[in-house]
XYZ file of C-alpha atoms in Angstrom:
486
model
C 2.521 -12.005 -41.227
C 3.388 -15.661 -41.689
C 4.937 -16.727 -44.979
C 2.615 -19.709 -45.314
C -0.950 -20.558 -44.427
C -2.685 -23.919 -44.330
C -5.848 -24.300 -46.393
C -7.673 -27.596 -46.100
C -4.433 -29.226 -45.026
C -2.483 -27.674 -47.929
C 0.397 -25.256 -47.311
C 0.146 -22.120 -49.445
C 2.820 -19.425 -49.595
C 1.359 -15.951 -49.145
C 4.264 -14.085 -50.756
C 4.877 -12.996 -54.333
C 7.066 -15.039 -56.687
C 9.607 -12.802 -58.421
C 12.751 -13.871 -60.235
C 12.606 -17.386 -58.804
C 12.289 -16.228 -55.189
C 9.527 -15.559 -52.690
C 9.222 -11.857 -51.939
C 7.121 -10.352 -49.136
C 5.503 -6.917 -49.031
C 5.256 -4.813 -45.880
C 1.461 -4.647 -46.169
C -1.116 -7.380 -46.666
C -4.725 -7.862 -47.709
C -7.177 -10.287 -46.136
C -8.383 -13.273 -48.117
C -11.774 -14.588 -46.976
C -13.645 -17.757 -47.873
C -17.076 -17.240 -49.438
C -18.200 -20.541 -47.948
C -18.558 -19.142 -44.435
C -16.945 -15.694 -44.488
C -13.986 -16.891 -42.444
C -10.511 -15.409 -42.873
C -8.212 -17.698 -44.832
C -5.095 -15.607 -44.348
C -3.171 -12.408 -44.896
C -1.637 -12.141 -48.390
C 1.316 -10.003 -49.476
C -0.032 -6.777 -50.964
C 2.155 -5.579 -53.809
C 3.179 -1.985 -54.361
C 4.404 -0.516 -57.658
C 7.914 -1.464 -56.492
C 7.091 -5.199 -56.514
C 5.313 -4.795 -59.844
C 8.414 -3.165 -61.334
C 10.650 -5.868 -59.851
C 8.518 -8.589 -61.441
C 8.691 -6.898 -64.849
C 12.465 -6.475 -64.467
C 12.798 -10.186 -63.660
C 10.683 -11.105 -66.688
C 12.768 -8.811 -68.900
C 16.045 -10.311 -67.635
C 14.815 -13.870 -68.216
C 13.329 -13.179 -71.641
C 16.389 -13.507 -73.956
C 17.299 -16.974 -72.711
C 13.702 -18.195 -72.643
C 12.994 -16.827 -76.130
C 16.082 -18.647 -77.388
C 15.009 -21.927 -75.780
C 14.042 -24.497 -78.383
C 10.415 -25.284 -79.020
C 11.010 -28.862 -77.901
C 12.430 -27.772 -74.553
C 9.658 -25.259 -73.944
C 7.109 -27.966 -74.717
C 8.856 -30.413 -72.386
C 8.697 -27.936 -69.511
C 5.022 -27.208 -70.124
C 4.287 -30.920 -69.987
C 6.282 -31.101 -66.744
C 4.087 -28.346 -65.293
C 1.004 -30.317 -66.387
C 2.438 -33.368 -64.601
C 2.800 -31.259 -61.461
C -0.785 -30.046 -61.707
C -2.052 -33.606 -62.018
C 0.102 -34.724 -59.083
C -1.424 -31.995 -56.890
C -4.901 -32.005 -58.414
C -6.700 -32.761 -55.149
C -4.775 -30.053 -53.291
C -5.520 -27.500 -55.990
C -9.214 -28.420 -55.960
C -9.507 -28.068 -52.175
C -7.668 -24.750 -52.058
C -9.632 -23.215 -54.924
C -13.000 -24.289 -53.534
C -12.099 -22.763 -50.180
C -10.882 -19.584 -51.868
C -13.612 -18.892 -54.433
C -16.546 -21.092 -53.411
C -17.007 -23.061 -56.640
C -18.074 -26.697 -56.347
C -15.356 -29.086 -55.172
C -16.746 -31.851 -57.373
C -16.382 -29.586 -60.415
C -12.808 -28.706 -59.512
C -11.910 -32.357 -59.087
C -13.592 -33.718 -62.185
C -13.450 -30.889 -64.686
C -11.605 -27.716 -63.799
C -8.229 -28.960 -62.552
C -7.881 -31.644 -65.239
C -8.549 -28.843 -67.740
C -5.781 -26.788 -66.122
C -3.316 -29.560 -66.902
C -4.778 -29.856 -70.404
C -4.154 -26.146 -71.005
C -0.406 -26.737 -70.634
C -0.374 -29.949 -72.656
C -2.432 -28.501 -75.480
C -0.276 -25.432 -76.054
C 2.912 -27.474 -75.652
C 1.754 -29.803 -78.410
C 0.372 -26.993 -80.589
C 3.732 -25.225 -80.394
C 5.484 -28.219 -81.909
C 3.220 -28.239 -84.963
C 2.863 -24.474 -85.364
C 3.743 -23.792 -88.981
C 2.780 -21.946 -92.127
C 3.438 -23.363 -95.548
C 6.173 -21.492 -97.398
C 5.034 -19.771 -100.590
C 6.527 -17.998 -103.592
C 6.140 -14.496 -104.973
C 7.673 -14.088 -108.451
C 10.283 -16.689 -107.601
C 10.997 -15.253 -104.147
C 10.469 -17.488 -101.127
C 8.248 -16.410 -98.231
C 8.654 -17.929 -94.774
C 6.343 -17.042 -91.861
C 7.640 -17.338 -88.304
C 6.306 -16.638 -84.813
C 8.882 -14.694 -82.774
C 8.510 -14.334 -78.985
C 7.225 -10.829 -78.240
C 8.575 -10.189 -74.750
C 7.380 -9.881 -71.148
C 3.626 -10.362 -70.859
C 1.321 -9.126 -68.106
C -1.620 -11.445 -67.475
C -4.452 -10.202 -65.266
C -6.984 -12.856 -64.326
C -10.443 -12.964 -62.671
C -11.810 -14.600 -59.538
C -14.582 -16.792 -60.926
C -12.322 -19.562 -62.328
C -8.917 -18.493 -61.026
C -6.502 -21.216 -62.065
C -8.332 -22.324 -65.195
C -8.394 -18.819 -66.662
C -4.867 -18.014 -65.472
C -3.411 -21.050 -67.219
C -5.503 -20.330 -70.324
C -3.185 -17.311 -70.609
C 0.029 -18.515 -68.943
C 0.366 -21.687 -71.031
C 0.293 -20.084 -74.513
C 2.387 -17.118 -73.376
C 5.120 -19.434 -72.104
C 4.824 -21.716 -75.113
C 5.273 -18.682 -77.378
C 8.588 -17.919 -75.672
C 7.369 -14.967 -73.635
C 8.078 -14.416 -69.975
C 5.134 -13.715 -67.708
C 3.997 -11.520 -64.845
C 0.749 -12.963 -63.500
C -1.563 -10.821 -61.383
C -4.467 -12.885 -59.970
C -7.665 -11.380 -58.599
C -7.337 -10.357 -54.956
C -10.524 -12.253 -54.044
C -9.028 -15.618 -55.097
C -5.206 -15.535 -55.214
C -4.207 -18.838 -53.669
C -3.956 -21.340 -56.517
C -1.788 -18.915 -58.501
C 0.730 -19.176 -55.667
C 0.591 -22.975 -55.880
C 1.117 -22.721 -59.649
C 4.351 -20.801 -59.042
C 5.554 -23.673 -56.831
C 4.566 -26.262 -59.423
C 6.331 -24.379 -62.231
C 9.511 -24.070 -60.166
C 9.443 -27.765 -59.281
C 9.016 -28.574 -62.981
C 12.277 -26.747 -63.707
C 10.955 -23.546 -65.284
C 13.889 -21.076 -65.189
C 13.820 -18.243 -62.670
C 12.067 -15.120 -63.917
C 10.113 -16.857 -66.670
C 6.968 -16.916 -64.517
C 6.457 -14.205 -61.900
C 3.517 -13.608 -59.570
C 2.386 -10.397 -57.899
C -0.648 -10.263 -55.617
C -2.650 -7.203 -54.697
C -5.150 -4.613 -55.793
C -5.420 -3.480 -59.379
C -6.110 0.044 -58.157
C -2.656 0.083 -56.541
C -0.436 -1.798 -59.002
C -2.479 -2.031 -62.209
C -1.006 1.035 -63.842
C 2.536 0.035 -62.859
C 2.009 -3.260 -64.682
C 0.145 -2.079 -67.768
C 1.930 1.196 -68.507
C 5.468 -0.187 -68.248
C 7.443 0.233 -71.495
C 9.096 -3.188 -71.139
C 5.755 -5.019 -71.259
C 5.001 -6.231 -74.777
C 1.664 -8.025 -74.288
C -1.267 -7.591 -71.903
C -4.079 -10.100 -71.556
C -6.996 -9.325 -69.266
C -10.233 -11.054 -68.326
C -12.696 -8.997 -66.315
C -15.011 -6.020 -66.437
C -15.467 -3.397 -69.124
C -14.606 -0.420 -66.861
C -11.315 -2.042 -65.819
C -10.534 -2.900 -69.443
C -10.960 0.743 -70.405
C -8.446 1.768 -67.736
C -5.990 -0.886 -68.902
C -6.343 0.170 -72.536
C -5.720 3.810 -71.626
C -2.688 2.827 -69.564
C -1.237 0.684 -72.356
C -1.893 3.255 -75.077
C 1.284 5.290 -74.561
C 3.428 2.262 -75.465
C 0.956 0.825 -77.998
C 1.140 -2.436 -76.070
C -1.054 -5.054 -77.794
C -4.069 -6.126 -75.748
C -6.307 -9.160 -75.533
C -9.483 -8.402 -73.592
C -12.155 -10.948 -72.637
C -14.896 -8.976 -70.928
C -18.492 -9.184 -69.835
C -21.466 -10.876 -71.364
C -25.248 -10.697 -71.402
C -25.792 -13.757 -73.517
C -29.168 -15.033 -74.721
C -30.699 -18.497 -74.752
C -33.135 -18.669 -77.672
C -35.780 -21.391 -77.290
C -37.868 -22.039 -80.397
C -41.171 -23.914 -80.405
C -39.605 -26.797 -82.342
C -36.934 -27.376 -79.663
C -36.731 -30.398 -77.401
C -38.154 -28.672 -74.324
C -36.561 -31.066 -71.858
C -33.171 -30.268 -73.399
C -33.939 -26.553 -73.441
C -34.865 -26.599 -69.753
C -31.701 -28.539 -68.899
C -29.644 -25.926 -70.750
C -31.501 -23.156 -68.946
C -30.976 -24.556 -65.452
C -27.297 -25.068 -66.279
C -26.928 -21.281 -66.336
C -26.872 -21.334 -62.517
C -23.491 -23.058 -62.691
C -20.856 -21.526 -60.394
C -23.617 -19.499 -58.711
C -24.098 -17.608 -61.981
C -20.521 -16.330 -61.950
C -19.758 -17.362 -65.541
C -19.091 -14.743 -68.205
C -20.512 -17.017 -70.912
C -23.776 -17.727 -69.094
C -26.977 -17.356 -71.104
C -28.689 -15.101 -68.598
C -31.484 -13.893 -70.920
C -34.072 -16.523 -71.846
C -35.906 -15.673 -75.073
C -38.723 -18.201 -75.525
C -41.210 -18.514 -78.371
C -44.670 -17.499 -77.170
C -46.391 -20.786 -78.011
C -44.162 -22.800 -75.660
C -43.300 -20.137 -73.081
C -45.845 -21.280 -70.482
C -44.748 -24.925 -70.653
C -41.057 -24.013 -70.699
C -41.524 -21.829 -67.647
C -43.446 -24.502 -65.752
C -40.749 -27.095 -66.380
C -37.946 -24.671 -65.569
C -39.469 -23.617 -62.232
C -39.949 -27.263 -61.308
C -36.384 -28.261 -62.215
C -34.775 -25.195 -60.645
C -36.645 -26.012 -57.440
C -34.763 -29.305 -57.280
C -31.346 -27.619 -57.061
C -29.481 -27.944 -53.771
C -27.703 -24.815 -52.585
C -25.127 -25.014 -49.844
C -21.537 -25.834 -48.928
C -19.617 -26.369 -52.195
C -17.513 -29.066 -50.544
C -20.592 -31.288 -50.272
C -21.007 -33.639 -53.239
C -24.778 -33.070 -53.183
C -24.504 -29.292 -53.658
C -25.486 -27.819 -57.035
C -25.148 -24.084 -56.291
C -22.577 -22.611 -53.938
C -21.955 -19.125 -52.551
C -21.111 -15.903 -54.324
C -17.536 -14.769 -54.066
C -17.632 -11.718 -51.779
C -20.041 -9.582 -49.715
C -19.538 -6.732 -52.175
C -20.596 -8.959 -55.061
C -23.626 -10.167 -53.106
C -24.689 -6.551 -52.543
C -24.331 -5.879 -56.247
C -26.454 -8.898 -57.188
C -29.209 -8.055 -54.724
C -29.207 -4.447 -55.878
C -29.902 -5.520 -59.458
C -32.777 -7.756 -58.359
C -34.403 -5.274 -56.001
C -34.259 -2.465 -58.573
C -35.782 -4.776 -61.187
C -38.635 -5.793 -58.870
C -39.252 -2.157 -57.977
C -39.539 -1.453 -61.710
C -42.211 -4.143 -62.144
C -40.354 -7.435 -62.610
C -41.728 -10.608 -60.991
C -39.525 -13.236 -59.362
C -40.792 -16.648 -60.506
C -37.870 -18.271 -58.700
C -35.782 -16.866 -55.835
C -35.247 -13.128 -55.765
C -33.670 -12.895 -52.332
C -30.544 -13.420 -50.282
C -29.989 -16.440 -48.102
C -27.726 -16.801 -45.087
C -24.092 -15.842 -45.505
C -22.817 -15.183 -49.040
C -25.512 -17.242 -50.763
C -28.053 -15.809 -53.188
C -31.096 -17.826 -54.155
C -31.155 -18.888 -57.820
C -33.492 -16.349 -59.395
C -35.663 -16.030 -62.509
C -37.303 -12.683 -63.278
C -40.070 -12.091 -65.807
C -42.120 -9.046 -66.871
C -38.886 -7.243 -67.728
C -38.525 -4.575 -70.395
C -35.909 -4.935 -73.114
C -34.357 -1.577 -72.216
C -34.306 -2.276 -68.465
C -31.088 -2.481 -66.464
C -31.652 -6.133 -65.558
C -31.809 -7.079 -69.259
C -29.000 -4.841 -70.448
C -26.327 -5.072 -67.724
C -24.226 -8.017 -66.535
C -25.223 -9.144 -63.024
C -22.657 -11.942 -62.600
C -24.749 -13.910 -60.158
C -27.534 -16.522 -60.220
C -30.056 -14.153 -61.787
C -31.804 -14.908 -65.093
C -34.562 -13.143 -67.027
C -37.334 -14.496 -69.248
C -38.888 -12.765 -72.256
C -40.982 -14.082 -75.113
C -40.951 -13.580 -78.882
C -43.383 -14.222 -81.702
C -41.117 -14.563 -84.746
C -37.597 -15.582 -85.647
C -36.760 -12.015 -86.614
C -37.926 -10.762 -83.223
C -35.863 -13.424 -81.460
C -32.699 -12.341 -83.265
C -33.445 -8.659 -82.699
C -33.874 -9.165 -78.946
C -30.811 -11.424 -78.750
C -28.584 -8.810 -80.396
C -30.064 -5.827 -78.558
C -27.387 -5.300 -75.889
C -23.910 -3.756 -75.859
C -22.351 -7.216 -75.487
C -21.579 -10.089 -77.829
C -19.739 -12.839 -75.993
C -21.884 -15.930 -76.548
C -25.344 -17.219 -77.440
C -27.195 -20.509 -77.099
C -29.899 -21.715 -79.483
C -32.390 -24.525 -78.841
C -34.166 -25.684 -81.970
C -35.078 -28.890 -83.749
C -34.688 -27.357 -87.199
C -31.148 -27.454 -88.687
C -32.037 -24.807 -91.277
C -33.312 -22.461 -88.598
C -30.157 -23.077 -86.594
C -28.037 -22.036 -89.599
C -30.138 -18.945 -90.282
C -30.207 -17.751 -86.694
C -26.573 -18.415 -85.802
C -25.463 -16.532 -88.921
C -27.282 -13.436 -87.652
C -26.278 -13.536 -83.977
C -23.563 -11.190 -82.740
C -21.425 -13.462 -80.563
C -17.943 -14.886 -80.335
C -19.309 -18.362 -79.570
C -22.702 -19.848 -80.432
C -23.895 -23.176 -79.056
C -26.752 -25.046 -80.733
C -28.593 -27.539 -78.505
C -25.618 -27.626 -76.128
C -23.728 -25.345 -73.763
C -20.149 -24.750 -72.579
C -18.501 -27.145 -75.007
C -15.025 -25.629 -75.334
C -12.168 -26.804 -77.554
C -8.792 -25.083 -77.292
C -8.399 -25.337 -81.068
C -11.275 -22.882 -81.549
C -11.035 -19.080 -81.412
C -12.413 -17.600 -78.213
C -13.367 -13.995 -77.500
C -16.193 -11.522 -77.743
C -17.682 -8.865 -79.973
C -18.737 -5.324 -79.078
C -18.071 -4.618 -75.372
C -17.411 -8.307 -74.716
C -13.809 -7.952 -75.749
C -11.011 -7.395 -78.199
C -9.171 -10.161 -80.028
C -9.327 -13.948 -80.091
C -7.251 -16.590 -78.328
C -7.055 -20.367 -78.674
C -5.053 -22.552 -81.063
C -2.962 -20.521 -83.484
C -4.851 -17.356 -82.510
C -3.086 -17.456 -79.131
C 0.322 -17.634 -80.784
C -0.664 -14.872 -83.194
C -1.309 -12.672 -80.167
C 1.631 -13.620 -77.952
C 4.160 -13.528 -80.805
C 5.453 -11.026 -83.312
C 4.720 -12.585 -86.684
C 7.481 -12.223 -89.212
C 7.572 -12.899 -92.939
C 11.041 -13.499 -94.382
C 11.347 -13.010 -98.157
C 14.364 -14.546 -99.892
C 15.588 -13.759 -103.392
C 15.627 -16.606 -105.937
C 19.352 -17.155 -105.436
C 19.130 -16.874 -101.632
C 18.863 -19.628 -99.042
C 15.868 -21.915 -99.440
C 15.853 -23.320 -95.917
C 15.113 -20.900 -93.075
C 15.376 -23.529 -90.340
């Protein structure tokens, strides 16, 4: 195995990053590009020994990093952001090759947001505060103490964006990190380790192990020295992580699946509603927040459907490196099989494909819209995580809300309406961590993010991230004690 591979002209190290050094494993796994199924390279495949070494490195580095001033931690996070911006084009090329998302999106939105993740939490750290208060003359002072080594397990659909959504606040909080990226898209995490080292982040503060969760997951999540675990991924994997962490009562943050609705009322701007609906094919449908269930008021359903079919037919599917492409490939042959299985079972049960409903060449699945689906059917109830949407109708506002809430999930919801009062009524009744009204995917790091029901546990973003990654402490001082806690 070679230590480095070249991806789109960019050198990427295939080894782990542990304690400030590159570490190879005796075995590897093959990383393939969803664009054409070609082999990108052989990547070091961690064993429990490498997982333990990464945790040991994070533990050794923790006391000094926790004692580092807020100002210095913030400075280093900004330096990492500078490094991301300096290598933005390289990161975009590598990630598109690795996970198949649109290159134009990586250039214009995703990688700039990666840098913003570091800058935001660096700046938030410097203003993190709680007003002191008195209790019968006693002073109360709230502080956020670094919790310890944190294991961060990230998904393949937005690899670097979602990794840094966790890495940045964990580091800002004073924790050390062991990052385990998804094996289907590991490459930009390796580049992040290089960028962090070049920025001057001390050895052991950020560690990277690559491999299969089935082989090293338990070694990472059951370790007694790990004090926080943050995971984005599937519900079954989250259950295994929670069981593994239970013995040590390690706090968890879990952002899981979704089966989010788009509610279109008759008073909505239909052009806007259709634009929002077609946007759900973004990233080939591999977006946890996607509104995959269209719920449309009966009186406008026919017109909405006509406009949607017309607009969806204008999408260009193909090589994500082409500026003209709107929909790229799905991540892996196994995922493509899963997507097609959902569609074929739905059609066999009576669903009709108004758009798509079939595979294309390679790892591409045609953007699909299914109708004539029952509320209790698999295609309505289970997350597909591909470019597959369903359409149902409703007669009343109460029915719309009932259908929207009638799944095991509660990650997000989107509402299209021209009536502000209806918007307030409906959003108050929806079970969701995020609700968008007449818009979609507007995300602010100051806002809490997470899901209800099986869509997750906990919230991150703004102070909520620090609440999770820190141990909150309240110091109570007697009236004749010190008044300034520093």
